[in-house]
PDB file of C-alpha atoms in Angstrom:
ATOM      1  CA  MET Q   1       0.000   0.000   0.000  1.00  0.00           C
ATOM      2  CA  SER Q   2       1.424   3.364  -0.973  1.00  0.00           C
ATOM      3  CA  ASP Q   3       1.733   6.313   1.350  1.00  0.00           C
ATOM      4  CA  ALA Q   4      -0.845   8.129  -0.726  1.00  0.00           C
ATOM      5  CA  THR Q   5      -3.543   5.579   0.241  1.00  0.00           C
ATOM      6  CA  ASN Q   6      -2.251   4.460   3.656  1.00  0.00           C
ATOM      7  CA  PRO Q   7      -4.035   6.472   6.377  1.00  0.00           C
ATOM      8  CA  TYR Q   8      -1.311   5.508   8.899  1.00  0.00           C
ATOM      9  CA  ALA Q   9       1.646   6.714   6.833  1.00  0.00           C
ATOM     10  CA  VAL Q  10       3.698   9.653   8.100  1.00  0.00           C
ATOM     11  CA  PRO Q  11       2.747  12.676   6.003  1.00  0.00           C
ATOM     12  CA  ASN Q  12       5.462  14.069   3.728  1.00  0.00           C
ATOM     13  CA  SER Q  13       6.605  17.562   4.583  1.00  0.00           C
ATOM     14  CA  GLN Q  14       6.303  20.151   1.833  1.00  0.00           C
ATOM     15  CA  LEU Q  15       8.623  22.559   3.638  1.00  0.00           C
ATOM     16  CA  GLN Q  16      12.159  23.278   2.457  1.00  0.00           C
ATOM     17  CA  ASP Q  17      15.029  24.371   4.598  1.00  0.00           C
ATOM     18  CA  ALA Q  18      15.404  28.133   4.429  1.00  0.00           C
ATOM     19  CA  PRO Q  19      18.783  29.108   3.019  1.00  0.00           C
ATOM     20  CA  SER Q  20      21.260  30.253   5.627  1.00  0.00           C
ATOM     21  CA  SER Q  21      22.085  33.955   5.595  1.00  0.00           C
ATOM     22  CA  ALA Q  22      25.733  32.964   5.327  1.00  0.00           C
ATOM     23  CA  GLN Q  23      25.130  30.444   2.532  1.00  0.00           C
ATOM     24  CA  ALA Q  24      27.767  30.573  -0.194  1.00  0.00           C
ATOM     25  CA  LEU Q  25      26.384  31.638  -3.556  1.00  0.00           C
ATOM     26  CA  SER Q  26      28.105  32.229  -6.836  1.00  0.00           C
ATOM     27  CA  VAL Q  27      28.366  35.892  -7.728  1.00  0.00           C
ATOM     28  CA  GLU Q  28      25.902  35.372 -10.575  1.00  0.00           C
ATOM     29  CA  GLN Q  29      23.382  33.705  -8.241  1.00  0.00           C
ATOM     30  CA  ALA Q  30      23.767  36.486  -5.691  1.00  0.00           C
ATOM     31  CA  LEU Q  31      23.152  39.168  -8.300  1.00  0.00           C
ATOM     32  CA  SER Q  32      20.112  37.399  -9.761  1.00  0.00           C
ATOM     33  CA  ARG Q  33      18.363  36.473  -6.484  1.00  0.00           C
ATOM     34  CA  GLY Q  34      18.421  40.024  -5.100  1.00  0.00           C
ATOM     35  CA  TYR Q  35      18.552  41.001  -1.437  1.00  0.00           C
ATOM     36  CA  ASP Q  36      17.135  43.514   1.011  1.00  0.00           C
ATOM     37  CA  PHE Q  37      17.848  44.883   4.468  1.00  0.00           C
ATOM     38  CA  THR Q  38      16.810  47.628   6.822  1.00  0.00           C
ATOM     39  CA  ILE Q  39      19.371  50.176   7.955  1.00  0.00           C
ATOM     40  CA  GLY Q  40      18.344  49.857  11.592  1.00  0.00           C
ATOM     41  CA  GLY Q  41      18.354  46.070  11.489  1.00  0.00           C
ATOM     42  CA  LEU Q  42      21.765  45.855   9.853  1.00  0.00           C
ATOM     43  CA  LEU Q  43      23.313  48.348  12.282  1.00  0.00           C
ATOM     44  CA  SER Q  44      21.796  46.504  15.225  1.00  0.00           C
ATOM     45  CA  GLU Q  45      23.181  43.145  14.085  1.00  0.00           C
ATOM     46  CA  ALA Q  46      26.593  44.667  13.368  1.00  0.00           C
ATOM     47  CA  TRP Q  47      26.694  46.210  16.838  1.00  0.00           C
ATOM     48  CA  GLN Q  48      25.971  42.848  18.436  1.00  0.00           C
ATOM     49  CA  LEU Q  49      28.755  41.265  16.402  1.00  0.00           C
ATOM     50  CA  THR Q  50      31.357  43.741  17.677  1.00  0.00           C
ATOM     51  CA  LYS Q  51      31.394  41.875  20.986  1.00  0.00           C
ATOM     52  CA  GLY Q  52      34.580  39.872  21.169  1.00  0.00           C
ATOM     53  CA  THR Q  53      36.159  41.512  18.113  1.00  0.00           C
ATOM     54  CA  LYS Q  54      37.162  44.971  19.356  1.00  0.00           C
ATOM     55  CA  GLY Q  55      40.581  43.905  20.621  1.00  0.00           C
ATOM     56  CA  THR Q  56      41.456  42.130  17.379  1.00  0.00           C
ATOM     57  CA  ILE Q  57      40.364  45.010  15.153  1.00  0.00           C
ATOM     58  CA  ILE Q  58      41.792  47.875  17.213  1.00  0.00           C
ATOM     59  CA  GLY Q  59      45.057  45.982  17.799  1.00  0.00           C
ATOM     60  CA  GLY Q  60      45.477  45.359  14.086  1.00  0.00           C
ATOM     61  CA  PHE Q  61      44.586  48.951  13.293  1.00  0.00           C
ATOM     62  CA  LEU Q  62      47.228  50.265  15.691  1.00  0.00           C
ATOM     63  CA  ILE Q  63      49.916  48.011  14.203  1.00  0.00           C
ATOM     64  CA  PHE Q  64      48.928  49.202  10.724  1.00  0.00           C
ATOM     65  CA  TYR Q  65      49.062  52.851  11.811  1.00  0.00           C
ATOM     66  CA  VAL Q  66      52.542  52.413  13.277  1.00  0.00           C
ATOM     67  CA  ALA Q  67      53.711  50.635  10.111  1.00  0.00           C
ATOM     68  CA  ILE Q  68      52.485  53.538   7.965  1.00  0.00           C
ATOM     69  CA  LEU Q  69      54.260  56.050  10.193  1.00  0.00           C
ATOM     70  CA  VAL Q  70      57.520  54.118  10.082  1.00  0.00           C
ATOM     71  CA  ALA Q  71      57.355  53.669   6.310  1.00  0.00           C
ATOM     72  CA  SER Q  72      56.590  57.360   5.782  1.00  0.00           C
ATOM     73  CA  PHE Q  73      59.416  58.344   8.125  1.00  0.00           C
ATOM     74  CA  VAL Q  74      61.939  56.129   6.321  1.00  0.00           C
ATOM     75  CA  VAL Q  75      60.918  57.388   2.879  1.00  0.00           C
ATOM     76  CA  GLY Q  76      60.953  60.982   4.116  1.00  0.00           C
ATOM     77  CA  ALA Q  77      64.403  60.564   5.680  1.00  0.00           C
ATOM     78  CA  VAL Q  78      65.867  59.066   2.503  1.00  0.00           C
ATOM     79  CA  LEU Q  79      64.382  61.802   0.354  1.00  0.00           C
ATOM     80  CA  GLY Q  80      65.596  64.398   2.829  1.00  0.00           C
ATOM     81  CA  ILE Q  81      69.168  63.151   2.404  1.00  0.00           C
ATOM     82  CA  PHE Q  82      68.918  63.328  -1.373  1.00  0.00           C
ATOM     83  CA  SER Q  83      67.356  66.796  -1.220  1.00  0.00           C
ATOM     84  CA  LEU Q  84      70.503  68.065   0.502  1.00  0.00           C
ATOM     85  CA  PHE Q  85      72.319  67.497  -2.769  1.00  0.00           C
ATOM     86  CA  SER Q  86      69.562  68.438  -5.167  1.00  0.00           C
ATOM     87  CA  ASP Q  87      66.669  70.884  -5.331  1.00  0.00           C
ATOM     88  CA  SER Q  88      65.076  69.042  -8.236  1.00  0.00           C
ATOM     89  CA  LEU Q  89      61.306  69.283  -8.493  1.00  0.00           C
ATOM     90  CA  VAL Q  90      61.324  65.884 -10.168  1.00  0.00           C
ATOM     91  CA  LEU Q  91      62.844  64.342  -7.045  1.00  0.00           C
ATOM     92  CA  ILE Q  92      60.103  65.842  -4.882  1.00  0.00           C
ATOM     93  CA  ILE Q  93      57.397  64.498  -7.193  1.00  0.00           C
ATOM     94  CA  ILE Q  94      59.017  61.055  -7.245  1.00  0.00           C
ATOM     95  CA  GLY Q  95      59.216  61.110  -3.455  1.00  0.00           C
ATOM     96  CA  GLN Q  96      55.542  61.928  -3.084  1.00  0.00           C
ATOM     97  CA  LEU Q  97      54.668  59.214  -5.586  1.00  0.00           C
ATOM     98  CA  LEU Q  98      56.780  56.643  -3.721  1.00  0.00           C
ATOM     99  CA  THR Q  99      55.155  57.576  -0.428  1.00  0.00           C
ATOM    100  CA  THR Q 100      51.687  57.153  -1.952  1.00  0.00           C
ATOM    101  CA  ILE Q 101      52.589  53.782  -3.488  1.00  0.00           C
ATOM    102  CA  ILE Q 102      54.057  52.474  -0.233  1.00  0.00           C
ATOM    103  CA  ALA Q 103      51.057  53.657   1.770  1.00  0.00           C
ATOM    104  CA  SER Q 104      48.676  52.020  -0.704  1.00  0.00           C
ATOM    105  CA  ALA Q 105      50.721  48.810  -0.806  1.00  0.00           C
ATOM    106  CA  VAL Q 106      50.347  48.527   2.959  1.00  0.00           C
ATOM    107  CA  SER Q 107      46.802  49.892   3.241  1.00  0.00           C
ATOM    108  CA  TYR Q 108      44.774  47.801   0.832  1.00  0.00           C
ATOM    109  CA  PRO Q 109      45.879  44.318   1.967  1.00  0.00           C
ATOM    110  CA  PHE Q 110      45.264  45.534   5.522  1.00  0.00           C
ATOM    111  CA  PHE Q 111      41.781  46.812   4.655  1.00  0.00           C
ATOM    112  CA  ALA Q 112      41.096  43.507   2.922  1.00  0.00           C
ATOM    113  CA  GLY Q 113      42.085  41.704   6.126  1.00  0.00           C
ATOM    114  CA  LEU Q 114      39.792  43.891   8.214  1.00  0.00           C
ATOM    115  CA  ASN Q 115      36.959  43.255   5.770  1.00  0.00           C
ATOM    116  CA  MET Q 116      37.515  39.529   6.096  1.00  0.00           C
ATOM    117  CA  ILE Q 117      37.377  39.756   9.895  1.00  0.00           C
ATOM    118  CA  GLY Q 118      33.947  41.366   9.555  1.00  0.00           C
ATOM    119  CA  ILE Q 119      32.798  38.879   6.928  1.00  0.00           C
ATOM    120  CA  ARG Q 120      33.929  35.825   8.896  1.00  0.00           C
ATOM    121  CA  ARG Q 121      32.327  37.162  12.069  1.00  0.00           C
ATOM    122  CA  ALA Q 122      29.074  37.924  10.228  1.00  0.00           C
ATOM    123  CA  ALA Q 123      29.032  34.393   8.798  1.00  0.00           C
ATOM    124  CA  GLY Q 124      29.770  32.764  12.166  1.00  0.00           C
ATOM    125  CA  GLN Q 125      33.124  31.476  10.918  1.00  0.00           C
ATOM    126  CA  PRO Q 126      36.321  31.280  12.999  1.00  0.00           C
ATOM    127  CA  PHE Q 127      38.888  34.045  12.569  1.00  0.00           C
ATOM    128  CA  SER Q 128      42.132  35.100  14.181  1.00  0.00           C
ATOM    129  CA  PHE Q 129      44.291  38.182  14.528  1.00  0.00           C
ATOM    130  CA  ASN Q 130      46.484  36.879  11.689  1.00  0.00           C
ATOM    131  CA  GLU Q 131      43.583  37.304   9.257  1.00  0.00           C
ATOM    132  CA  ILE Q 132      44.285  41.032   9.152  1.00  0.00           C
ATOM    133  CA  PHE Q 133      47.778  40.472   7.759  1.00  0.00           C
ATOM    134  CA  SER Q 134      47.179  37.395   5.576  1.00  0.00           C
ATOM    135  CA  HIS Q 135      46.223  39.034   2.274  1.00  0.00           C
ATOM    136  CA  PHE Q 136      49.464  40.635   1.148  1.00  0.00           C
ATOM    137  CA  GLY Q 137      49.647  37.879  -1.483  1.00  0.00           C
ATOM    138  CA  SER Q 138      46.799  39.713  -3.261  1.00  0.00           C
ATOM    139  CA  ILE Q 139      48.627  43.028  -3.255  1.00  0.00           C
ATOM    140  CA  VAL Q 140      48.805  43.319  -7.069  1.00  0.00           C
ATOM    141  CA  PRO Q 141      45.070  42.915  -7.850  1.00  0.00           C
ATOM    142  CA  LEU Q 142      44.202  45.033  -4.805  1.00  0.00           C
ATOM    143  CA  LEU Q 143      46.433  47.882  -6.001  1.00  0.00           C
ATOM    144  CA  ILE Q 144      45.093  47.617  -9.554  1.00  0.00           C
ATOM    145  CA  ALA Q 145      41.533  47.793  -8.222  1.00  0.00           C
ATOM    146  CA  ALA Q 146      42.448  50.752  -6.016  1.00  0.00           C
ATOM    147  CA  VAL Q 147      43.909  52.677  -8.951  1.00  0.00           C
ATOM    148  CA  LEU Q 148      40.983  51.886 -11.241  1.00  0.00           C
ATOM    149  CA  MET Q 149      38.418  52.887  -8.621  1.00  0.00           C
ATOM    150  CA  MET Q 150      40.272  56.098  -7.787  1.00  0.00           C
ATOM    151  CA  VAL Q 151      40.527  57.126 -11.451  1.00  0.00           C
ATOM    152  CA  LEU Q 152      36.877  56.370 -12.234  1.00  0.00           C
ATOM    153  CA  VAL Q 153      35.553  58.043  -9.075  1.00  0.00           C
ATOM    154  CA  TYR Q 154      37.699  61.151  -9.672  1.00  0.00           C
ATOM    155  CA  LEU Q 155      36.558  61.343 -13.292  1.00  0.00           C
ATOM    156  CA  GLY Q 156      32.971  61.070 -12.127  1.00  0.00           C
ATOM    157  CA  MET Q 157      33.506  63.842  -9.593  1.00  0.00           C
ATOM    158  CA  ILE Q 158      35.119  66.116 -12.176  1.00  0.00           C
ATOM    159  CA  LEU Q 159      32.463  65.561 -14.830  1.00  0.00           C
ATOM    160  CA  LEU Q 160      29.149  65.855 -12.997  1.00  0.00           C
ATOM    161  CA  LEU Q 161      29.865  65.012  -9.320  1.00  0.00           C
ATOM    162  CA  ILE Q 162      26.891  62.644  -9.081  1.00  0.00           C
ATOM    163  CA  PRO Q 163      28.548  59.812 -11.103  1.00  0.00           C
ATOM    164  CA  GLY Q 164      31.548  60.042  -8.787  1.00  0.00           C
ATOM    165  CA  ILE Q 165      29.388  59.725  -5.670  1.00  0.00           C
ATOM    166  CA  TYR Q 166      27.510  56.831  -7.268  1.00  0.00           C
ATOM    167  CA  LEU Q 167      30.718  54.926  -8.052  1.00  0.00           C
ATOM    168  CA  ALA Q 168      32.319  55.659  -4.658  1.00  0.00           C
ATOM    169  CA  VAL Q 169      29.398  53.870  -2.981  1.00  0.00           C
ATOM    170  CA  ALA Q 170      28.938  51.214  -5.659  1.00  0.00           C
ATOM    171  CA  TYR Q 171      32.548  49.987  -5.446  1.00  0.00           C
ATOM    172  CA  MET Q 172      32.594  49.548  -1.656  1.00  0.00           C
ATOM    173  CA  LEU Q 173      32.582  45.730  -1.792  1.00  0.00           C
ATOM    174  CA  ALA Q 174      35.170  45.331  -4.540  1.00  0.00           C
ATOM    175  CA  ILE Q 175      38.104  44.776  -2.154  1.00  0.00           C
ATOM    176  CA  PRO Q 176      36.537  41.853  -0.214  1.00  0.00           C
ATOM    177  CA  LEU Q 177      35.329  40.307  -3.477  1.00  0.00           C
ATOM    178  CA  ILE Q 178      38.934  40.108  -4.664  1.00  0.00           C
ATOM    179  CA  VAL Q 179      40.180  38.267  -1.585  1.00  0.00           C
ATOM    180  CA  GLU Q 180      37.060  36.258  -0.654  1.00  0.00           C
ATOM    181  CA  ARG Q 181      35.994  35.194  -4.151  1.00  0.00           C
ATOM    182  CA  GLY Q 182      39.268  35.548  -6.041  1.00  0.00           C
ATOM    183  CA  LEU Q 183      37.785  37.860  -8.682  1.00  0.00           C
ATOM    184  CA  SER Q 184      39.900  40.021 -10.933  1.00  0.00           C
ATOM    185  CA  PRO Q 185      39.888  43.770 -10.142  1.00  0.00           C
ATOM    186  CA  TRP Q 186      37.392  44.618 -12.884  1.00  0.00           C
ATOM    187  CA  GLN Q 187      35.159  41.626 -12.132  1.00  0.00           C
ATOM    188  CA  ALA Q 188      35.078  42.598  -8.449  1.00  0.00           C
ATOM    189  CA  MET Q 189      34.299  46.223  -9.237  1.00  0.00           C
ATOM    190  CA  GLU Q 190      31.463  45.286 -11.585  1.00  0.00           C
ATOM    191  CA  ALA Q 191      30.022  42.691  -9.187  1.00  0.00           C
ATOM    192  CA  SER Q 192      30.058  45.232  -6.362  1.00  0.00           C
ATOM    193  CA  ARG Q 193      28.527  47.930  -8.560  1.00  0.00           C
ATOM    194  CA  LYS Q 194      25.731  45.720  -9.880  1.00  0.00           C
ATOM    195  CA  ALA Q 195      24.876  44.416  -6.403  1.00  0.00           C
ATOM    196  CA  ILE Q 196      24.861  47.758  -4.609  1.00  0.00           C
ATOM    197  CA  THR Q 197      22.952  49.451  -7.433  1.00  0.00           C
ATOM    198  CA  GLN Q 198      19.951  47.258  -6.541  1.00  0.00           C
ATOM    199  CA  HIS Q 199      19.606  49.254  -3.299  1.00  0.00           C
ATOM    200  CA  TRP Q 200      22.039  52.116  -3.881  1.00  0.00           C
ATOM    201  CA  PHE Q 201      20.136  54.766  -1.908  1.00  0.00           C
ATOM    202  CA  LYS Q 202      19.711  52.456   1.062  1.00  0.00           C
ATOM    203  CA  VAL Q 203      23.423  51.582   1.073  1.00  0.00           C
ATOM    204  CA  PHE Q 204      24.272  55.279   0.720  1.00  0.00           C
ATOM    205  CA  GLY Q 205      22.008  56.101   3.662  1.00  0.00           C
ATOM    206  CA  LEU Q 206      23.588  53.320   5.721  1.00  0.00           C
ATOM    207  CA  PHE Q 207      27.126  54.601   5.254  1.00  0.00           C
ATOM    208  CA  LEU Q 208      26.104  58.242   5.565  1.00  0.00           C
ATOM    209  CA  LEU Q 209      24.620  57.478   8.988  1.00  0.00           C
ATOM    210  CA  LEU Q 210      27.618  55.323   9.894  1.00  0.00           C
ATOM    211  CA  GLY Q 211      29.984  58.106   8.844  1.00  0.00           C
ATOM    212  CA  LEU Q 212      28.170  60.546  11.127  1.00  0.00           C
ATOM    213  CA  ILE Q 213      28.394  58.072  14.002  1.00  0.00           C
ATOM    214  CA  VAL Q 214      32.129  57.538  13.469  1.00  0.00           C
ATOM    215  CA  GLY Q 215      32.716  61.272  13.088  1.00  0.00           C
ATOM    216  CA  LEU Q 216      30.910  62.118  16.315  1.00  0.00           C
ATOM    217  CA  SER Q 217      32.711  59.324  18.158  1.00  0.00           C
ATOM    218  CA  ALA Q 218      36.059  60.902  17.259  1.00  0.00           C
ATOM    219  CA  ILE Q 219      35.224  64.251  18.888  1.00  0.00           C
ATOM    220  CA  PRO Q 220      36.003  63.341  22.544  1.00  0.00           C
ATOM    221  CA  LEU Q 221      39.730  62.660  21.996  1.00  0.00           C
ATOM    222  CA  GLY Q 222      38.908  59.787  19.660  1.00  0.00           C
ATOM    223  CA  ILE Q 223      37.923  57.499  22.536  1.00  0.00           C
ATOM    224  CA  GLY Q 224      34.659  56.531  20.869  1.00  0.00           C
ATOM    225  CA  LEU Q 225      36.553  55.077  17.907  1.00  0.00           C
ATOM    226  CA  ILE Q 226      37.276  52.042  20.075  1.00  0.00           C
ATOM    227  CA  TRP Q 227      33.626  51.108  19.493  1.00  0.00           C
ATOM    228  CA  THR Q 228      32.831  52.688  16.130  1.00  0.00           C
ATOM    229  CA  ILE Q 229      35.782  51.340  14.107  1.00  0.00           C
ATOM    230  CA  PRO Q 230      34.762  47.737  14.918  1.00  0.00           C
ATOM    231  CA  LEU Q 231      31.158  48.720  14.157  1.00  0.00           C
ATOM    232  CA  PHE Q 232      32.205  49.942  10.704  1.00  0.00           C
ATOM    233  CA  VAL Q 233      34.067  46.680  10.053  1.00  0.00           C
ATOM    234  CA  MET Q 234      31.049  44.615  11.125  1.00  0.00           C
ATOM    235  CA  VAL Q 235      28.655  46.668   8.981  1.00  0.00           C
ATOM    236  CA  MET Q 236      30.798  45.883   5.944  1.00  0.00           C
ATOM    237  CA  GLY Q 237      30.804  42.205   6.904  1.00  0.00           C
ATOM    238  CA  VAL Q 238      27.049  41.945   7.422  1.00  0.00           C
ATOM    239  CA  LEU Q 239      26.319  43.821   4.189  1.00  0.00           C
ATOM    240  CA  TYR Q 240      28.665  41.561   2.222  1.00  0.00           C
ATOM    241  CA  ARG Q 241      27.167  38.403   3.741  1.00  0.00           C
ATOM    242  CA  THR Q 242      23.641  39.654   3.064  1.00  0.00           C
ATOM    243  CA  ILE Q 243      24.403  40.172  -0.618  1.00  0.00           C
ATOM    244  CA  PHE Q 244      26.843  37.414  -1.559  1.00  0.00           C
ATOM    245  CA  GLY Q 245      26.928  34.906   1.267  1.00  0.00           C
ATOM    246  CA  VAL Q 246      30.320  33.611   2.419  1.00  0.00           C
ATOM    247  CA  LEU Q 247      32.392  30.691   1.171  1.00  0.00           C
ATOM    248  CA  PRO Q 248      33.330  28.038   3.751  1.00  0.00           C
ATOM    249  CA  VAL Q 249      36.726  28.424   5.373  1.00  0.00           C
ATOM    250  CA  ALA Q 250      39.332  26.382   3.505  1.00  0.00           C
ATOM    251  CA  ARG Q 251      40.734  23.488   5.546  1.00  0.00           C
TER     252      ARG Q 251
END
């Protein structure tokens, strides 16, 4: 007797497991399925996720800040020695360019590491302090993406202002897409742009409010940054997870 005619058979469930918010999707699937969030809900979740991460994030940030200072001091000292023997404008320009390149070379892998801390935390995955400094192997695509984004955003600002603002917001997830999904710079930029464009004004409002919060927290001697810098990192992580999901940690 089949289950369809057996009155004592256990009924089949028609329910399906709801996909986990941290479920890994391909970029194409993430872009096609769409997403949504509320600004208050995302901020609230991000704030809860800062618990247990402040020390890791602030400690990494301080080490990064010291590294930038040391690198800038060394470059400045070397250029200062050369300037004693030459007043060349070319040397000054080269020095400024070198300083910018060194700062970028250190900054973007670090920012990628911070983003990954937020993403792993948002997905409930394990992370460690070393995560912040584990993406220098992606320095070339990160720098290429940084240059491309800077050029396009500046061009947008110069032309009509609004395109520059649009791109500055739309490219916000390009860096984590490079390190978390292994996309090329242009692929990451386009994936970020297409995803954020679906709710551009909401994302803009989220980061406008977050920027005000961070700015106000810096007024009393910067003490409030101990809480708002981790909050910023977690907001990025929750937003990324909401849109793309997160790949499992490689074992």
